PDB file of C-alpha atoms in Angstrom:
ATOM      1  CA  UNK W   1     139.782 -60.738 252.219  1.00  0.00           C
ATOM      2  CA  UNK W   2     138.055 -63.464 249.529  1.00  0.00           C
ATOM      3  CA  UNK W   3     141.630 -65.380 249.370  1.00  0.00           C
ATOM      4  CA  UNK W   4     141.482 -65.811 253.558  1.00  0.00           C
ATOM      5  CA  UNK W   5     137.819 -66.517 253.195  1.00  0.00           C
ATOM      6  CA  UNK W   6     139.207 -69.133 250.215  1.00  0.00           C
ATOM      7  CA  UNK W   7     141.624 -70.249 252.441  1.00  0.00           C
ATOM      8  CA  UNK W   8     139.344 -70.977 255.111  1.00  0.00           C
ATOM      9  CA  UNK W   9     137.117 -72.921 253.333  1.00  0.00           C
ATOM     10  CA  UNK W  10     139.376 -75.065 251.951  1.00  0.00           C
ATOM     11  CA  UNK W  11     141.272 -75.968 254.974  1.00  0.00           C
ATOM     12  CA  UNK W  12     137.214 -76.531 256.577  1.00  0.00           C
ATOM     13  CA  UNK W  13     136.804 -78.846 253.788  1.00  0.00           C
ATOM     14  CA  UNK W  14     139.875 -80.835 254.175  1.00  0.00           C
ATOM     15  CA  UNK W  15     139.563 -81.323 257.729  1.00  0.00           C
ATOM     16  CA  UNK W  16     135.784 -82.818 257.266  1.00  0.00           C
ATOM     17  CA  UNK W  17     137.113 -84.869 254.696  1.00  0.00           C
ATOM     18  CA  UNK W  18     139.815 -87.009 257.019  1.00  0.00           C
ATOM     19  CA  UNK W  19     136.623 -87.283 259.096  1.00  0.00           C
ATOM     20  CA  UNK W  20     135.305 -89.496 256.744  1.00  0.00           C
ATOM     21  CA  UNK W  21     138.074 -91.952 254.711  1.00  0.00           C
ATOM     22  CA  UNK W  22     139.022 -95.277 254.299  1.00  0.00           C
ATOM     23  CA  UNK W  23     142.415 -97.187 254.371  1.00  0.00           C
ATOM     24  CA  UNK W  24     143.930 -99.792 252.914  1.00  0.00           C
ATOM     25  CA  UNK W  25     146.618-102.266 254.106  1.00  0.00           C
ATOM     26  CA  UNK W  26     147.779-105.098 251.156  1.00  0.00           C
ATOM     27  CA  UNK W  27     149.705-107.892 252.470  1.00  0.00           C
ATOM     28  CA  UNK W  28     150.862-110.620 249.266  1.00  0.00           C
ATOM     29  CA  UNK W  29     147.011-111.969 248.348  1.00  0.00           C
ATOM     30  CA  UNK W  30     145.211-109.939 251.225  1.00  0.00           C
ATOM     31  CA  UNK W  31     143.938-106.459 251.016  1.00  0.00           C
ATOM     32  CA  UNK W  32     142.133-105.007 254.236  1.00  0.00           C
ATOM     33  CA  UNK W  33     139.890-101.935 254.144  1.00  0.00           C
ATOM     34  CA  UNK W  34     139.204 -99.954 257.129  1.00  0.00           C
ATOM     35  CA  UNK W  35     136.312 -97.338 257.073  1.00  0.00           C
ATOM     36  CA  UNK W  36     135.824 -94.213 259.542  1.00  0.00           C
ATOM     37  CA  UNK W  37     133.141 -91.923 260.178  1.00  0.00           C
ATOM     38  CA  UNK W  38     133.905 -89.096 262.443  1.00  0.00           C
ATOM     39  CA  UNK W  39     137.246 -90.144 263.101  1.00  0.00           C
ATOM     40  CA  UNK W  40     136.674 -93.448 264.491  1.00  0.00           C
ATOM     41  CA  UNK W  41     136.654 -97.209 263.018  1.00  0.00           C
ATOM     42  CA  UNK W  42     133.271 -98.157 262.047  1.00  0.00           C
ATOM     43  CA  UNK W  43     133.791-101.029 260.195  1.00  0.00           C
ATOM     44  CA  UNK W  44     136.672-102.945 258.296  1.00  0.00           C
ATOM     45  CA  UNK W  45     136.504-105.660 255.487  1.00  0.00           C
ATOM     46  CA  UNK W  46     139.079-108.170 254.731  1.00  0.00           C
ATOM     47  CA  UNK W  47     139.544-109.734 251.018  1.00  0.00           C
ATOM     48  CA  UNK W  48     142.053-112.943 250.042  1.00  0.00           C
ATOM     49  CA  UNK W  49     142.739-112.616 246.109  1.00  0.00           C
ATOM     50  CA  UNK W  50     139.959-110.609 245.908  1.00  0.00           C
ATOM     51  CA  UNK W  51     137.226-112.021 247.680  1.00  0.00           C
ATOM     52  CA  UNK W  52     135.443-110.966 250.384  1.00  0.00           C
ATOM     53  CA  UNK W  53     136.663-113.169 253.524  1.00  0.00           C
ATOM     54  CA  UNK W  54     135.888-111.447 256.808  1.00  0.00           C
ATOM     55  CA  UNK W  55     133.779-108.204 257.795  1.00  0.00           C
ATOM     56  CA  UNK W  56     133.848-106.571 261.261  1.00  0.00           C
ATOM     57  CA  UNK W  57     131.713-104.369 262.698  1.00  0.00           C
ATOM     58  CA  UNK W  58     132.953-101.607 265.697  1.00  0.00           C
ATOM     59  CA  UNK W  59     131.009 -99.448 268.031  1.00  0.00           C
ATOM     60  CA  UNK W  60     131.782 -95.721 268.785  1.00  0.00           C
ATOM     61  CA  UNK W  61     134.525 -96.539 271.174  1.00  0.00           C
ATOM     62  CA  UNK W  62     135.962 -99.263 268.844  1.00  0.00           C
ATOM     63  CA  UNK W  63     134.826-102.352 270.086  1.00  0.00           C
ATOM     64  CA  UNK W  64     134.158-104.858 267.819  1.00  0.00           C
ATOM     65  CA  UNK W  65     130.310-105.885 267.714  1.00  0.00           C
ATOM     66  CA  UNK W  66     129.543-107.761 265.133  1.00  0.00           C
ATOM     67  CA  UNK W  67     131.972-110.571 263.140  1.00  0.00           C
ATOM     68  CA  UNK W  68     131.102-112.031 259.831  1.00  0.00           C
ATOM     69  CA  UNK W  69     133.602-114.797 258.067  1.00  0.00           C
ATOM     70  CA  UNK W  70     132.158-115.499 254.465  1.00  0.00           C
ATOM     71  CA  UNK W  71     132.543-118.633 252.326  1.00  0.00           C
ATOM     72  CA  UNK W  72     134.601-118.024 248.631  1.00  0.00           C
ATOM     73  CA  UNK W  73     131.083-118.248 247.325  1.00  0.00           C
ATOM     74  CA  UNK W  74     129.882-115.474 249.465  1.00  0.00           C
ATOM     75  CA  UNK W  75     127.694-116.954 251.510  1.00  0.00           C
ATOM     76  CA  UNK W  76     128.523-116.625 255.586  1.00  0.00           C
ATOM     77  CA  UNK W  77     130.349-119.194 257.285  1.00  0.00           C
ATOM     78  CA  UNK W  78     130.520-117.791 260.822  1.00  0.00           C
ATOM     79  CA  UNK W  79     128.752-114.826 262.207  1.00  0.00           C
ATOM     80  CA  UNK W  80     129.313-113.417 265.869  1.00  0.00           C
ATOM     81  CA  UNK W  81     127.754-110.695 267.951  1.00  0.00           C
ATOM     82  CA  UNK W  82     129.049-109.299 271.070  1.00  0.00           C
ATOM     83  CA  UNK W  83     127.447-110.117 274.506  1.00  0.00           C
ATOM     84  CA  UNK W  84     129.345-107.978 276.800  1.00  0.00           C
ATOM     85  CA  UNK W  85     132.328-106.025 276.025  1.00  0.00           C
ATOM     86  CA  UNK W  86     135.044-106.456 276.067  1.00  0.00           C
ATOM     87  CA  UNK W  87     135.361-109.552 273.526  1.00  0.00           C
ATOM     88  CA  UNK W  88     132.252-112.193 274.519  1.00  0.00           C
ATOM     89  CA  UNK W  89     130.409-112.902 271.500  1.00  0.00           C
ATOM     90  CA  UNK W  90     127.848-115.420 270.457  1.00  0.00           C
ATOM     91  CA  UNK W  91     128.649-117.546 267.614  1.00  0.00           C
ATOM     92  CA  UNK W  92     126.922-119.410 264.568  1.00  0.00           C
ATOM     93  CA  UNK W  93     128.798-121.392 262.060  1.00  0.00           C
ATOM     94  CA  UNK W  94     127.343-122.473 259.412  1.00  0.00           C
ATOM     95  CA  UNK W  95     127.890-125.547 256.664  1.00  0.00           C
ATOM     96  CA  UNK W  96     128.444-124.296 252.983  1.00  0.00           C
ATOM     97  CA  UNK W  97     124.386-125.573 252.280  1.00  0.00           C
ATOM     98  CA  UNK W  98     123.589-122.598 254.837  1.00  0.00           C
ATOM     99  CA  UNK W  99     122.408-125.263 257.694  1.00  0.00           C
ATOM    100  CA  UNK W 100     123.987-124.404 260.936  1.00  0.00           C
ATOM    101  CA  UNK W 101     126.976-126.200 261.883  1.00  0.00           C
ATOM    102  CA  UNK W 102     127.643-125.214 264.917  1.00  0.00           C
ATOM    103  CA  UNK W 103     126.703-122.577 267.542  1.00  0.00           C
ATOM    104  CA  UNK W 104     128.124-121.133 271.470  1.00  0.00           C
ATOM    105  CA  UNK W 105     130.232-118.385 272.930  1.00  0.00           C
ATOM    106  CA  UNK W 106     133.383-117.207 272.684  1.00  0.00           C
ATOM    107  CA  UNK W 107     136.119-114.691 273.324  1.00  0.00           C
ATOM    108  CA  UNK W 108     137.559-112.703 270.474  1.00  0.00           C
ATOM    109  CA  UNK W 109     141.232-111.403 271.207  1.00  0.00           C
ATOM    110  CA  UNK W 110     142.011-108.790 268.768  1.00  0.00           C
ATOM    111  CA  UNK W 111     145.372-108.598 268.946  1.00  0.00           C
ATOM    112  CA  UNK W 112     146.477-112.140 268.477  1.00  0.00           C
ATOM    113  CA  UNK W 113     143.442-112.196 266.066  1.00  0.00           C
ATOM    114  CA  UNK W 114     142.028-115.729 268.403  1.00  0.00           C
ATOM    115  CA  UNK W 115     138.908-116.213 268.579  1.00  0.00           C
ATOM    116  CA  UNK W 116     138.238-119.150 271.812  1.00  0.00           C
ATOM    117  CA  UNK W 117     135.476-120.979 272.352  1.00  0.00           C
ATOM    118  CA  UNK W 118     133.224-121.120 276.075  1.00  0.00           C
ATOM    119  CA  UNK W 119     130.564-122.465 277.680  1.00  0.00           C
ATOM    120  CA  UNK W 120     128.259-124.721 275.480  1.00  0.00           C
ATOM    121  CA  UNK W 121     128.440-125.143 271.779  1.00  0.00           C
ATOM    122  CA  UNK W 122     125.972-127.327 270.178  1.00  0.00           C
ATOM    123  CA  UNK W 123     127.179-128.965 266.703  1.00  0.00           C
ATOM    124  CA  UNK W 124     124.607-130.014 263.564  1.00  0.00           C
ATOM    125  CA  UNK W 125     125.218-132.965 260.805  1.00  0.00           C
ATOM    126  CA  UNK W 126     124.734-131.288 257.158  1.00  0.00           C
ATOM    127  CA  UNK W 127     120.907-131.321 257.376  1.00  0.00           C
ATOM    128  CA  UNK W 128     120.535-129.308 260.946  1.00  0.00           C
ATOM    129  CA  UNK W 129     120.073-132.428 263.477  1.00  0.00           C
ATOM    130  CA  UNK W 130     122.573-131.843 266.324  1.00  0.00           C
ATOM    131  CA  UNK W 131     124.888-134.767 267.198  1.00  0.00           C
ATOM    132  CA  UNK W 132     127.268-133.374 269.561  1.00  0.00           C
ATOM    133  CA  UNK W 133     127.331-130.827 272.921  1.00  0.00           C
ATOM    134  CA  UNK W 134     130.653-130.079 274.125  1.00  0.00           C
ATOM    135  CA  UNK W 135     131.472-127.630 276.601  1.00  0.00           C
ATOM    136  CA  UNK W 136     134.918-125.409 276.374  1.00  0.00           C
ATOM    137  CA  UNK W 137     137.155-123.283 278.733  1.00  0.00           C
ATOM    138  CA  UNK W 138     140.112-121.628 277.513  1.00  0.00           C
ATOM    139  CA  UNK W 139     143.264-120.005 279.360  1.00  0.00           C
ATOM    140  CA  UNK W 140     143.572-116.628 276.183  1.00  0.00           C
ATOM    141  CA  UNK W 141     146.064-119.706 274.285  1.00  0.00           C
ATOM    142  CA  UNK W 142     144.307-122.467 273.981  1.00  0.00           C
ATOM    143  CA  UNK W 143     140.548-124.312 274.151  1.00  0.00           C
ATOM    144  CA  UNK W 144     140.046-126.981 276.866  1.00  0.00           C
ATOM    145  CA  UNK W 145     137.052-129.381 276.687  1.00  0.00           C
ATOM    146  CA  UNK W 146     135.184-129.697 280.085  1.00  0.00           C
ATOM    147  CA  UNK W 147     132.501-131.971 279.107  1.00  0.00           C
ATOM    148  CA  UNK W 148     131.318-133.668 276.080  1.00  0.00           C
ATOM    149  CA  UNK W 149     127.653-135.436 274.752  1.00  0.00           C
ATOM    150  CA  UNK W 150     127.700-137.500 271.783  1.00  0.00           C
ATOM    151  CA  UNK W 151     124.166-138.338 270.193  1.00  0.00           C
ATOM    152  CA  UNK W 152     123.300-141.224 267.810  1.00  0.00           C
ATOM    153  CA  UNK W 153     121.353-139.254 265.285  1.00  0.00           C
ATOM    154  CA  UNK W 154     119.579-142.831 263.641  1.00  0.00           C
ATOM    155  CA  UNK W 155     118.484-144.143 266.769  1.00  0.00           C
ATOM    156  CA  UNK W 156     118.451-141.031 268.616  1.00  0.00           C
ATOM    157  CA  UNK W 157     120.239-141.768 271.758  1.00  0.00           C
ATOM    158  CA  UNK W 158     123.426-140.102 273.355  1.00  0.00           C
ATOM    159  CA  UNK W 159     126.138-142.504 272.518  1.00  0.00           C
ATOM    160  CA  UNK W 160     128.997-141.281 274.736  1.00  0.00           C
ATOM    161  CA  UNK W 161     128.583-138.743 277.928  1.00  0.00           C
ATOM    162  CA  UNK W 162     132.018-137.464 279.593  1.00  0.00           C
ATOM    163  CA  UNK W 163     133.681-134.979 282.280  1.00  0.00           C
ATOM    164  CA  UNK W 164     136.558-134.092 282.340  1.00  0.00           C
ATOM    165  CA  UNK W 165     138.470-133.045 285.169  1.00  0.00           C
ATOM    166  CA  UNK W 166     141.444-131.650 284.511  1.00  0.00           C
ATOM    167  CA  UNK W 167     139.707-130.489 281.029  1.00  0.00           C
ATOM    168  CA  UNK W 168     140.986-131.983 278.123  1.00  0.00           C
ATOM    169  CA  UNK W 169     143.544-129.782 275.566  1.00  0.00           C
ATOM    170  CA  UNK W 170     141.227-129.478 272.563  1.00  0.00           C
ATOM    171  CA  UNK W 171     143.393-130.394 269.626  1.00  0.00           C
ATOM    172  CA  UNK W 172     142.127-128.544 265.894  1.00  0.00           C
TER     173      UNK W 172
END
């Protein structure tokens, strides 16, 4: 009777503990930790030669909601929050002196691991003065500018104002 009641209680124990666990996948310099709760993907980190590089955040149904990309230094370069599922986020980017460098919407595919830019997105010179609105489409492959508004940040006076139509392949 006390070794099924041993038995029991171990095999309870085991099966709460794969509730809770994390893995790891190592590919040459990158190591990626995924952490459940419950089951299910709450969050995963990823780390290049040991450094914290990217952190995602999932809901209950495993969603991503919340995107962080982090500087060598540790400070955040990019951080994203979804907007309406499945993969429409709002994005800030942000220069390594913690101004904001840019800043817009976007559509996260998570299995290509592309992230493309829509809508408006705003972009800032080094000391937070914005110099440049473009606006983006995308076709899931690649970005497309629609319309683009280039200030003159000295004498504070839009310097170039275009549409395009066709939108113009956006080139990284």
């Amino acid at each position: 009777m006390r070794i099924s009641i041993l038995i029991i209680l171990i095999a309870f124990m085991n099966s709460c503990n794969k509730e809770n666990y994390t893995t790891e996948k190592k590919k040459g310099n990158t190591l990626q930790k995924i952490m459940y709760e419950h089951g299910k993907i709450t969050n995963s980190k990823t780390y290049k030669s040991g450094i914290l590089n990217a952190e995602f955040i999932y809901d209950n149904s495993g969603v991503i909601i919340k995107m962080y990309q982090y500087y060598s230094n540790g400070k955040i370069q990019s951080y994203s929050y979804l907007i309406k599922k499945p993969n429409h986020y709002v994005t800030k980017i942000y220069h390594k002196n913690k101004q904001i460098a840019s800043e817009g919407e976007g559509d996260y595919f998570k299995d290509k691991n592309l992230y493309l830019r829509r809508g408006t997105w705003i972009f800032y010179n080094n000391t937070g003065v914005p110099y440049s609105i473009y606006t983006f489409g995308h076709d899931e492959k690649n970005e497309y500018i629609q319309d683009e508004v280039i200030f003159d940040t000295v004498k504070n006076k839009i310097i170039k104002e275009a549409r395009y139509d066709p939108a113009v392949l956006y080139k990284k």
